[in-house]
XYZ file of C-alpha atoms in Angstrom:
711
model
C 16.733 24.771 15.177
C 18.268 22.899 12.264
C 20.456 25.163 10.123
C 19.107 24.115 6.714
C 16.106 22.553 5.067
C 16.235 18.854 4.178
C 14.594 17.403 1.073
C 14.208 13.630 0.857
C 13.057 12.373 -2.537
C 12.499 8.822 -3.759
C 9.908 6.675 -5.502
C 7.995 9.687 -6.754
C 7.585 11.084 -3.229
C 9.069 14.115 -1.453
C 9.449 14.774 2.259
C 10.643 18.254 3.259
C 11.945 19.357 6.651
C 12.336 23.078 7.235
C 13.696 24.985 10.249
C 11.638 27.182 12.530
C 12.762 29.933 14.938
C 11.896 28.119 18.174
C 9.868 24.922 17.690
C 12.572 22.967 15.871
C 12.454 21.239 12.465
C 9.012 21.009 10.897
C 7.707 18.349 8.540
C 6.530 20.926 6.038
C 5.612 18.667 3.127
C 4.868 15.022 2.381
C 3.399 14.101 -0.970
C 4.102 13.893 -4.699
C 7.727 14.503 -5.708
C 8.594 18.186 -6.002
C 11.556 17.647 -8.310
C 15.106 18.886 -7.670
C 15.199 21.843 -5.281
C 18.365 23.822 -4.612
C 18.925 25.476 -1.205
C 17.452 28.794 -2.285
C 14.323 27.068 -3.589
C 13.950 25.104 -0.347
C 14.302 28.367 1.538
C 11.571 29.807 -0.673
C 9.317 26.836 0.099
C 9.876 27.390 3.820
C 9.118 31.086 3.441
C 5.891 30.370 1.565
C 4.766 28.054 4.378
C 5.652 30.448 7.206
C 2.597 30.883 9.471
C 1.182 34.264 10.322
C 0.086 35.567 13.720
C -3.704 35.677 14.095
C -5.499 37.543 16.832
C -6.000 35.713 20.135
C -2.878 33.601 19.619
C 0.754 33.471 20.649
C 2.656 36.644 19.798
C 5.072 34.668 17.605
C 4.275 32.410 14.629
C 3.103 28.958 15.675
C 5.119 26.145 14.117
C 4.448 22.437 14.515
C 7.722 20.531 14.807
C 8.319 16.828 14.255
C 7.764 16.529 18.042
C 4.916 18.972 18.718
C 4.427 20.024 22.322
C 1.851 21.982 24.248
C 4.659 24.258 25.385
C 4.987 25.634 21.856
C 1.267 26.423 21.706
C 0.255 23.271 19.829
C -3.329 22.387 20.766
C -3.470 18.992 19.065
C -2.238 15.677 20.407
C 1.288 16.179 21.830
C 4.138 13.911 20.751
C 5.435 13.209 24.263
C 3.503 12.819 27.491
C 4.938 11.728 30.821
C 5.709 12.714 34.369
C 8.191 12.342 37.180
C 7.089 10.776 40.471
C 9.233 13.304 42.327
C 7.752 16.267 40.419
C 9.066 18.261 37.472
C 8.156 19.421 33.998
C 5.655 17.300 32.059
C 5.601 19.299 28.797
C 8.984 19.172 27.023
C 10.333 22.276 25.319
C 12.949 21.040 22.862
C 16.156 22.973 22.145
C 19.608 22.381 20.676
C 18.295 20.615 17.602
C 20.773 18.744 15.404
C 20.351 17.064 12.038
C 22.428 14.378 10.354
C 21.142 13.925 6.786
C 22.613 11.172 4.633
C 20.993 10.316 1.317
C 17.345 9.554 2.000
C 17.795 9.308 5.774
C 17.944 11.987 8.435
C 18.436 11.701 12.182
C 17.280 14.597 14.352
C 18.303 15.196 17.933
C 17.128 17.585 20.660
C 17.212 18.164 24.409
C 15.248 19.684 27.231
C 17.743 20.189 30.027
C 15.180 21.445 32.518
C 12.857 18.484 31.930
C 15.796 16.053 31.915
C 14.890 14.564 28.526
C 16.443 14.139 25.124
C 14.918 12.793 21.936
C 16.136 11.265 18.697
C 13.922 11.085 15.608
C 14.868 8.761 12.749
C 13.278 9.445 9.386
C 13.876 7.656 6.110
C 12.356 7.474 2.645
C 12.684 4.171 0.780
C 13.331 3.837 -2.975
C 9.659 2.872 -3.459
C 8.466 6.057 -1.736
C 7.590 4.633 1.693
C 8.472 6.954 4.575
C 8.944 5.756 8.126
C 9.740 7.491 11.411
C 10.400 6.511 14.990
C 11.415 8.371 18.134
C 13.741 7.393 20.958
C 13.127 9.228 24.246
C 15.938 9.222 26.832
C 15.724 10.195 30.487
C 18.754 12.394 31.117
C 17.553 13.441 34.580
C 18.496 11.912 37.920
C 15.133 10.339 38.849
C 12.580 8.105 37.138
C 10.456 9.314 34.241
C 7.100 7.632 33.589
C 6.291 7.502 29.871
C 2.602 7.966 29.170
C 2.918 8.211 25.386
C 5.387 8.934 22.608
C 3.698 9.514 19.260
C 4.926 10.151 15.745
C 3.190 12.326 13.129
C 3.158 13.017 9.410
C 1.561 16.039 7.712
C -1.198 15.648 5.145
C -2.394 18.026 2.460
C -5.487 20.013 3.417
C -7.223 18.685 0.293
C -7.546 15.310 2.022
C -11.019 15.671 3.468
C -12.118 12.024 3.682
C -10.905 9.252 5.999
C -10.908 5.492 5.565
C -9.778 2.877 8.031
C -10.646 -0.724 8.828
C -12.424 -2.424 11.678
C -13.749 -5.940 12.170
C -14.153 -8.949 14.410
C -13.362 -12.640 14.368
C -14.234 -14.015 10.923
C -15.139 -10.517 9.674
C -11.730 -8.891 9.694
C -10.747 -5.871 7.564
C -14.148 -4.217 7.206
C -13.765 -0.737 5.676
C -15.367 2.379 7.100
C -15.052 5.915 5.765
C -16.376 9.365 6.544
C -15.720 13.041 6.111
C -12.653 14.345 7.960
C -13.726 17.300 10.086
C -12.047 19.300 12.857
C -11.041 17.241 15.839
C -9.370 13.874 16.307
C -10.507 10.572 14.813
C -8.911 8.144 17.266
C -8.564 4.385 16.906
C -7.086 2.418 19.786
C -6.398 -1.288 20.069
C -6.419 -2.819 23.556
C -6.189 -6.528 22.807
C -2.570 -7.250 23.701
C -2.153 -8.122 20.026
C -2.744 -6.197 16.825
C -6.453 -7.072 16.907
C -9.143 -8.210 14.490
C -10.392 -4.615 14.470
C -6.999 -3.003 13.769
C -6.982 -0.047 11.395
C -4.206 -1.618 9.292
C -3.896 1.695 7.429
C -5.364 5.033 8.440
C -5.986 6.615 5.042
C -6.783 10.256 4.272
C -7.670 11.231 0.734
C -9.180 13.719 -1.625
C -12.974 13.563 -2.014
C -14.225 10.370 -3.657
C -10.884 8.572 -3.632
C -11.042 4.891 -4.548
C -8.746 2.041 -5.526
C -8.144 3.723 -8.880
C -8.245 7.456 -8.308
C -7.528 10.250 -5.878
C -4.575 11.444 -3.841
C -4.235 9.374 -0.680
C -1.987 9.395 2.380
C -1.849 6.364 4.672
C -0.077 5.531 7.935
C 0.462 2.263 9.763
C 1.806 1.615 13.267
C 4.230 -1.319 12.907
C 3.613 -2.944 16.281
C 2.016 -6.202 17.407
C 0.673 -5.033 20.768
C -1.658 -2.279 21.926
C -1.410 0.768 19.718
C -3.112 3.989 18.737
C -3.702 5.567 15.335
C -5.304 8.931 14.759
C -6.174 11.586 12.215
C -6.318 15.176 13.414
C -7.431 18.514 11.992
C -7.015 21.548 14.218
C -8.815 24.899 13.962
C -5.371 26.436 13.433
C -5.031 24.503 10.160
C -2.802 21.530 10.961
C -3.752 18.307 9.170
C -1.922 15.297 10.606
C -1.842 11.516 10.715
C -0.148 9.977 13.721
C 0.220 6.966 15.924
C 2.299 4.975 18.356
C 2.220 2.331 21.037
C -0.674 2.516 23.495
C 0.939 2.235 26.922
C -0.774 1.306 30.150
C -0.423 3.411 33.290
C 3.156 3.028 34.522
C 3.968 0.409 31.872
C 7.230 2.081 30.814
C 9.308 3.812 33.505
C 12.730 5.129 32.514
C 15.418 5.221 35.149
C 18.178 7.780 34.745
C 19.881 7.092 31.401
C 17.103 4.759 30.269
C 15.381 5.116 26.922
C 12.251 4.067 25.071
C 11.943 3.655 21.297
C 8.575 3.864 19.583
C 7.381 1.477 16.896
C 7.926 2.655 13.341
C 5.179 4.831 11.925
C 5.056 3.860 8.262
C 3.633 6.375 5.795
C 2.780 5.951 2.140
C 1.442 8.435 -0.421
C -0.047 7.901 -3.869
C -1.813 10.110 -6.370
C -3.529 7.171 -8.107
C -5.733 5.796 -5.350
C -5.478 2.943 -2.875
C -3.868 0.599 -5.390
C -1.092 3.179 -5.638
C -0.497 2.869 -1.889
C -0.173 -0.903 -2.212
C 2.087 -0.597 -5.255
C 4.566 1.340 -3.110
C 4.183 -0.751 0.037
C 4.297 -4.265 -1.381
C 7.821 -4.198 -2.900
C 9.182 -2.768 0.344
C 7.403 -5.395 2.470
C 8.605 -8.148 0.144
C 12.215 -6.976 0.423
C 12.022 -6.944 4.243
C 10.506 -10.436 4.501
C 12.590 -13.153 6.205
C 12.673 -15.181 2.980
C 12.407 -12.528 0.240
C 11.561 -13.911 -3.170
C 11.066 -17.390 -1.783
C 8.732 -19.858 -3.455
C 5.246 -20.294 -2.075
C 4.533 -24.036 -1.716
C 0.920 -25.168 -1.982
C -0.278 -26.029 1.541
C -2.693 -28.510 3.020
C -3.581 -27.727 6.630
C -5.301 -30.441 8.651
C -7.563 -28.371 10.905
C -10.823 -28.472 8.973
C -9.966 -31.954 7.704
C -9.463 -33.597 11.101
C -9.898 -31.059 13.913
C -8.760 -32.842 17.102
C -9.347 -36.323 15.668
C -5.699 -37.058 14.910
C -5.456 -40.706 13.953
C -2.148 -41.625 12.289
C -3.762 -43.814 9.646
C -6.296 -41.120 8.795
C -3.577 -38.494 8.544
C -1.466 -40.776 6.354
C -4.385 -41.194 3.955
C -4.883 -37.442 3.997
C -1.200 -36.905 3.178
C -1.420 -39.348 0.269
C -4.479 -37.580 -1.116
C -2.757 -34.218 -0.725
C 0.361 -35.390 -2.548
C -1.751 -36.772 -5.388
C -3.342 -33.335 -5.789
C 0.052 -31.618 -6.069
C 0.288 -30.263 -2.501
C 3.832 -29.335 -1.478
C 3.520 -28.655 2.263
C 1.522 -30.709 4.778
C 0.771 -28.863 8.036
C -0.344 -30.768 11.136
C -2.649 -28.504 13.119
C -3.774 -28.447 16.759
C -4.078 -31.788 18.581
C -0.647 -33.451 18.248
C 0.697 -32.837 21.772
C 0.151 -34.524 25.110
C -3.312 -34.264 26.646
C -4.835 -32.461 23.668
C -8.234 -33.978 22.948
C -10.036 -30.641 22.927
C -9.173 -26.991 23.447
C -9.502 -27.379 27.235
C -6.161 -29.040 27.977
C -2.539 -29.437 26.983
C -1.394 -25.965 25.943
C 2.075 -25.400 27.334
C 3.076 -29.080 27.195
C 4.794 -29.088 23.824
C 5.595 -32.801 23.883
C 4.292 -35.194 21.238
C 1.321 -37.188 22.557
C 2.689 -40.694 23.285
C -0.779 -42.266 23.096
C -1.576 -40.993 19.611
C 2.002 -41.083 18.377
C 3.871 -43.880 20.225
C 6.852 -43.464 17.883
C 6.637 -39.698 17.961
C 5.798 -37.838 14.795
C 8.515 -39.676 12.872
C 6.280 -42.150 10.960
C 3.939 -39.378 9.793
C 6.743 -36.925 9.021
C 8.731 -39.559 7.163
C 5.683 -40.464 5.094
C 4.970 -36.822 4.273
C 8.576 -36.221 3.215
C 8.653 -39.463 1.210
C 5.647 -38.217 -0.746
C 7.644 -35.124 -1.734
C 6.066 -32.653 0.689
C 7.459 -30.436 3.424
C 6.165 -30.884 6.951
C 4.689 -28.062 9.022
C 3.399 -27.930 12.587
C 0.869 -25.843 14.555
C 2.057 -24.261 17.805
C 0.719 -21.677 20.238
C 3.790 -20.867 22.357
C 2.344 -17.846 24.176
C -0.590 -19.709 25.716
C -1.316 -22.284 28.408
C -4.296 -24.290 29.646
C -4.912 -24.593 33.375
C -5.254 -28.303 32.656
C -1.605 -28.807 31.710
C 1.545 -30.034 33.396
C 3.109 -26.607 32.950
C 0.279 -24.836 34.807
C 0.233 -27.425 37.572
C 3.977 -27.078 38.165
C 4.267 -23.342 37.595
C 0.951 -21.591 38.282
C 2.917 -18.377 38.817
C 3.860 -18.379 35.121
C 0.284 -17.565 34.073
C -0.114 -13.882 33.299
C -2.584 -12.198 35.609
C -3.370 -8.818 37.127
C -4.575 -9.955 40.570
C -4.590 -13.042 42.756
C -7.262 -14.774 40.716
C -6.755 -15.593 37.057
C -8.431 -13.517 34.328
C -11.519 -14.859 32.621
C -10.688 -17.734 30.297
C -10.771 -17.252 26.526
C -10.983 -20.439 24.487
C -10.320 -22.119 27.835
C -6.766 -20.759 27.964
C -4.489 -18.190 29.568
C -1.348 -16.309 28.614
C 2.110 -17.583 29.500
C 4.195 -14.767 31.003
C 7.174 -14.797 28.648
C 8.800 -11.981 30.611
C 9.624 -14.549 33.262
C 13.026 -15.930 32.202
C 12.275 -19.506 33.262
C 8.952 -19.596 31.389
C 10.572 -18.121 28.284
C 13.441 -20.607 28.448
C 11.155 -23.603 28.829
C 8.956 -22.860 25.841
C 11.983 -21.845 23.756
C 13.832 -25.076 24.535
C 10.791 -27.246 23.817
C 10.319 -25.598 20.416
C 14.025 -25.821 19.611
C 13.874 -29.509 20.513
C 11.027 -30.115 18.075
C 12.770 -28.197 15.290
C 15.959 -30.189 15.882
C 14.270 -33.589 16.062
C 12.006 -33.255 13.038
C 12.551 -31.744 9.570
C 9.949 -29.040 10.216
C 9.916 -26.348 7.546
C 6.893 -24.337 8.700
C 5.334 -23.256 11.984
C 1.729 -22.113 12.095
C 2.134 -19.785 15.101
C -1.255 -19.170 16.708
C -2.402 -16.722 19.413
C -5.987 -17.479 20.362
C -6.898 -14.907 23.012
C -6.634 -11.267 23.973
C -4.488 -10.164 26.900
C -6.789 -8.801 29.609
C -6.031 -7.958 33.237
C -2.357 -8.660 32.546
C 0.451 -7.415 34.799
C 4.122 -8.299 35.172
C 5.916 -7.169 38.329
C 2.947 -4.937 39.110
C 2.921 -3.118 35.765
C 0.879 -3.582 32.576
C 2.465 -6.424 30.645
C 1.618 -5.978 26.961
C 4.749 -4.003 26.028
C 7.132 -6.510 27.565
C 5.158 -9.533 26.360
C 5.265 -8.244 22.794
C 9.028 -7.739 22.937
C 9.435 -11.225 24.432
C 7.473 -12.764 21.542
C 9.704 -10.947 19.069
C 12.781 -12.237 20.892
C 11.431 -15.800 20.877
C 10.771 -15.722 17.144
C 14.189 -14.189 16.545
C 15.927 -16.936 18.530
C 14.100 -19.713 16.703
C 14.812 -18.162 13.306
C 18.471 -17.715 14.160
C 18.812 -21.371 15.122
C 16.695 -22.668 12.215
C 16.746 -20.088 9.407
C 15.111 -22.482 6.964
C 11.859 -22.555 8.956
C 9.010 -20.351 7.773
C 6.472 -18.953 10.240
C 2.843 -17.990 9.759
C 1.312 -15.310 11.977
C -2.091 -16.628 13.003
C -4.028 -15.107 15.890
C -7.439 -16.773 15.935
C -7.354 -15.781 12.299
C -6.344 -12.247 11.443
C -5.711 -10.912 14.945
C -2.000 -10.208 14.471
C -1.399 -8.555 11.100
C 1.148 -5.739 11.133
C 4.413 -4.809 9.479
C 6.560 -5.579 12.527
C 5.350 -9.171 12.796
C 5.918 -9.492 9.040
C 9.641 -8.836 9.536
C 9.680 -12.159 11.427
C 7.035 -14.208 9.645
C 6.544 -15.311 6.065
C 2.795 -15.037 5.789
C -0.328 -14.224 7.761
C -3.589 -16.094 8.189
C -6.115 -13.332 7.475
C -9.187 -15.009 8.933
C -10.445 -18.251 10.415
C -13.281 -18.251 7.904
C -12.772 -19.929 4.548
C -16.216 -18.852 3.369
C -15.383 -17.579 -0.122
C -17.883 -14.701 -0.010
C -16.389 -13.388 3.231
C -12.855 -14.039 1.980
C -13.380 -11.897 -1.135
C -13.599 -8.781 1.046
C -11.233 -9.886 3.829
C -8.443 -10.643 1.351
C -9.165 -7.497 -0.663
C -8.662 -5.176 2.294
C -5.872 -7.168 3.957
C -4.037 -6.812 0.649
C -4.049 -3.050 1.024
C -1.037 -3.579 3.309
C 0.135 -7.172 2.789
C 1.460 -8.559 -0.535
C -0.738 -11.363 -1.914
C 1.833 -14.158 -1.580
C 2.010 -13.440 2.175
C -1.749 -13.924 2.644
C -2.811 -17.506 3.304
C -5.749 -18.288 0.979
C -7.171 -21.781 1.322
C -9.865 -23.776 -0.428
C -12.250 -24.935 2.257
C -14.837 -27.665 2.059
C -18.166 -27.277 0.237
C -19.862 -26.059 3.438
C -18.007 -23.250 5.235
C -17.558 -24.320 8.852
C -17.893 -20.741 10.188
C -21.003 -19.633 8.262
C -22.712 -22.766 6.954
C -22.778 -21.396 3.401
C -22.372 -23.863 0.539
C -20.177 -22.891 -2.412
C -19.075 -24.645 -5.559
C -15.439 -25.629 -5.914
C -14.790 -23.184 -8.747
C -15.823 -20.206 -6.619
C -13.804 -21.369 -3.610
C -10.675 -22.109 -5.648
C -10.807 -18.935 -7.719
C -11.137 -16.909 -4.510
C -7.931 -18.501 -3.174
C -5.992 -18.419 -6.456
C -4.181 -15.070 -6.158
C -2.671 -15.575 -2.725
C -0.580 -18.172 -0.914
C -2.742 -21.032 -2.104
C -3.714 -23.895 0.154
C -6.389 -26.417 1.069
C -8.384 -26.737 4.311
C -10.555 -29.756 3.533
C -10.618 -33.520 4.043
C -9.502 -34.362 0.528
C -9.109 -38.062 1.345
C -12.820 -38.522 0.728
C -13.244 -36.675 -2.565
C -15.107 -38.243 -5.442
C -12.986 -38.609 -8.609
C -14.513 -35.568 -10.302
C -13.668 -33.351 -7.321
C -10.100 -34.663 -7.195
C -9.556 -33.960 -10.880
C -10.930 -30.425 -10.620
C -9.052 -29.567 -7.424
C -5.783 -30.911 -8.860
C -6.347 -28.690 -11.894
C -6.732 -25.642 -9.627
C -3.529 -26.558 -7.784
C -1.749 -26.821 -11.133
C -3.188 -23.485 -12.257
C -1.943 -21.756 -9.129
C 1.537 -23.117 -9.786
C 1.348 -21.524 -13.247
C 0.492 -18.104 -11.825
C 2.313 -18.032 -8.477
C 5.489 -16.416 -9.828
C 3.271 -13.598 -11.063
C 1.525 -13.436 -7.659
C 4.908 -13.169 -5.901
C 6.224 -10.349 -8.078
C 3.293 -8.545 -9.648
C 1.293 -5.452 -8.839
C -2.131 -5.967 -7.273
C -4.981 -4.062 -8.928
C -8.666 -3.744 -8.112
C -10.621 -2.666 -11.189
C -13.797 -1.065 -9.933
C -17.240 -2.062 -11.103
C -20.464 -0.097 -10.586
C -22.301 -3.209 -9.373
C -21.273 -4.123 -5.798
C -22.034 -7.745 -6.663
C -18.991 -7.821 -8.957
C -15.599 -7.940 -7.211
C -12.526 -7.861 -9.436
C -8.988 -8.629 -8.250
C -5.953 -8.794 -10.502
C -2.195 -9.164 -10.467
C -0.225 -7.571 -13.306
C 3.423 -8.248 -14.129
C 5.884 -5.369 -13.559
C 6.421 -5.066 -17.330
C 2.617 -5.169 -17.895
C 2.970 -8.036 -20.381
C 0.786 -10.406 -18.365
C -2.118 -10.135 -16.008
C -4.463 -12.551 -14.243
C -7.838 -11.348 -12.978
C -10.445 -13.061 -10.804
C -13.942 -11.715 -11.464
C -16.307 -12.850 -8.712
C -20.057 -12.430 -8.401
C -20.481 -12.410 -4.625
C -24.253 -12.053 -4.868
C -26.894 -11.637 -7.556
C -25.990 -8.913 -10.052
C -28.182 -5.852 -10.444
C -28.542 -6.551 -14.166
C -29.429 -9.844 -15.813
C -25.784 -10.266 -16.783
C -22.883 -8.261 -15.360
C -22.283 -5.025 -17.218
C -18.850 -4.824 -18.924
C -15.876 -5.325 -16.638
C -12.884 -3.077 -17.323
C -9.402 -4.229 -16.398
C -6.529 -2.159 -15.055
C -2.762 -1.778 -15.024
C -2.162 -2.833 -18.637
C -0.292 -1.175 -21.490
C -2.787 0.725 -23.615
C -0.552 0.350 -26.690
C -0.023 -3.411 -26.471
C -2.177 -6.110 -28.069
C -3.363 -8.727 -25.570
C -4.675 -12.217 -26.037
C -7.589 -12.621 -23.619
C -8.658 -16.052 -22.429
C -10.387 -17.761 -19.526
C -8.387 -20.025 -17.213
C -9.419 -22.829 -14.927
C -10.828 -26.306 -15.315
C -14.206 -26.974 -16.858
C -16.782 -27.209 -14.097
C -20.495 -27.350 -13.482
C -20.712 -23.559 -13.081
C -24.405 -22.825 -13.697
C -24.912 -20.360 -16.549
C -28.198 -18.525 -16.810
C -27.276 -17.152 -20.257
C -28.611 -19.464 -22.994
C -26.637 -17.819 -25.814
C -22.946 -17.698 -26.563
C -20.314 -15.158 -25.549
C -16.667 -14.577 -26.406
C -15.793 -17.238 -23.815
C -17.218 -19.884 -26.146
C -14.657 -18.958 -28.835
C -11.577 -19.470 -26.651
C -9.430 -16.370 -27.205
C -9.790 -12.778 -28.332
C -6.992 -10.340 -29.280
C -7.585 -6.664 -28.497
C -5.502 -3.603 -27.489
C -4.950 -2.861 -23.830
C -6.897 0.358 -24.304
C -10.011 -1.698 -25.120
C -9.662 -3.828 -21.999
C -9.115 -0.810 -19.741
C -11.760 1.473 -21.257
C -14.403 -0.652 -22.974
C -14.065 -3.863 -21.006
C -15.448 -7.349 -21.490
C -18.839 -8.939 -20.903
C -19.503 -12.119 -19.005
C -22.552 -14.348 -19.376
C -25.440 -14.219 -16.953
C -24.217 -16.412 -14.102
C -25.592 -17.649 -10.812
C -24.518 -15.768 -7.685
C -21.337 -16.854 -5.906
C -19.517 -17.711 -9.098
C -16.153 -16.635 -10.461
C -14.146 -16.384 -13.684
C -10.381 -16.312 -14.042
C -9.185 -14.213 -16.984
C -5.609 -14.086 -18.274
C -4.266 -11.419 -20.607
C -0.966 -11.886 -22.454
C 0.712 -9.184 -24.543
C 1.416 -10.419 -28.083
C 3.166 -7.416 -29.585
C 3.120 -3.645 -29.724
C 0.370 -2.320 -31.987
C 2.729 0.460 -32.986
């Protein structure tokens, strides 16, 4: 056992480790900061949490260590599961615990000599109050050890009796679901070979009725881009735990003598002021870990919904001119630029510029884009291959498969086995060649299918494929550090904190339908800072749903993110061009706030009213988008309260955005007709503001600026 208790404190959060007689160090507390605790007080805390011995139980107190095992009497999900092909112990019993605590980090070590295993647990608490843990398991025995699972856990207060996580599908990502947390295990597993459209993102436990604004909440996230598991567990013995780890296939990880396996990070975050409190702790930490922290967010035009596969140089040049005239700063050429690519049935894997469409390469288009003052970006899908490609014809053995025949096609494509050195080298060298030949500043990195029936050297391939993708991104970034990367996986299929250490933004969904995006962006933002979420203005008719929306609603929905355009703007009428250019200019006015501010979600009793805001760290400025996603329950929306402001400051309140044809049902006048109003922050947060009766699928942008202290 560890000789002393360890208290990590930072960002208003405490994590306490205490010793136990036999089980090893226990994560005794995770939650609101406990304040300074001297050794005697920590010993008192440990004594107060010492378990008793009930009837029909082990004759000694049952403790749950940081690596709980069935051998210690733990009846929940064990931390380590595995076996030896030549026989031997399968349930570790850890001894000889050590602890190395330095500041807000502690490294724990233990052994099981009989089982031939040792383990190392790294735990740290960041200055913003984010805790993360991971475990390294080492085979110290003479033979192989097959790893079935290595999981990491965090304790939760027993008052957390409700659970919330996210599910979804293509074009309906990040759909919340919540229920009462009862005895047993609520288990979420992802088996897509990528993070998945239905990934939990955060598994959140909270006190009854928690919301964006209120309640104590604990959330965990598995930072891994492959198959993974997340769970919430309450045992009859009283343990309340959140846990997770990589989901391994049978025989996927086999450790030879001396070999080791390290889990993904389990990231935990606590807040006593609701879900927005979780994000307020997570976002600064994610921003600091980003490849280009604090970097500017150029306004993007992506060509997919403007041109699809119809890539004519003259058409694209006109599109680039129209984009530059609107104030666009980055022009991204999407799918269709490489040899043989006339549809999604051919060409993947042959990352060579199509000589028929681009006889001089991409140089004329790139030069024109750069001459118009924009950066150039390019779509790639390096992990995939079409059967109809030169690569597949020359190297059919490079296609990932589990048997002699290929898996079922998905978007007419297969997975390139990047664990094969030659396949990895070829795609790496082709991408490096493109980045060297052209001044590419952005890669839209797509991943348009799940991995199914996938083996490498006779073993499940997801673990190795995921590590190979990480290595490929790392190599490209090392050679071209100026290049930004977007994680796109048929929309939001690869959104996790590990991919965000290598990419600069994510594409949350392939739908640009503004009604759908209001919810998708809202819940994606629980984990991801707004400037890392691609938010584009699509055309009047959403290509995934067929809904028609006015420009104001579409632009306001995209305003508080990484703003872009997904629309053939070369054919706009003058009025549309003027209005869209005004929205681009407005985003440029607010994007510094978006990149540094705190995201808030003021709650409204009418589900038709969705409010999203970003408030400056000093609370002197805030911008709020108030959207009516459907018809309101009342003739006009009831007052909307804001959030995150200084109650003692006086704020000037005004509407932003260009004048448009937004249809008002209200025939009278409101405060909006008078331009500006000055009121205390307490009024905005408690009394709120009224908006006129407005047609469904409309939005207002409200800015508040602190004038002076009322005191």
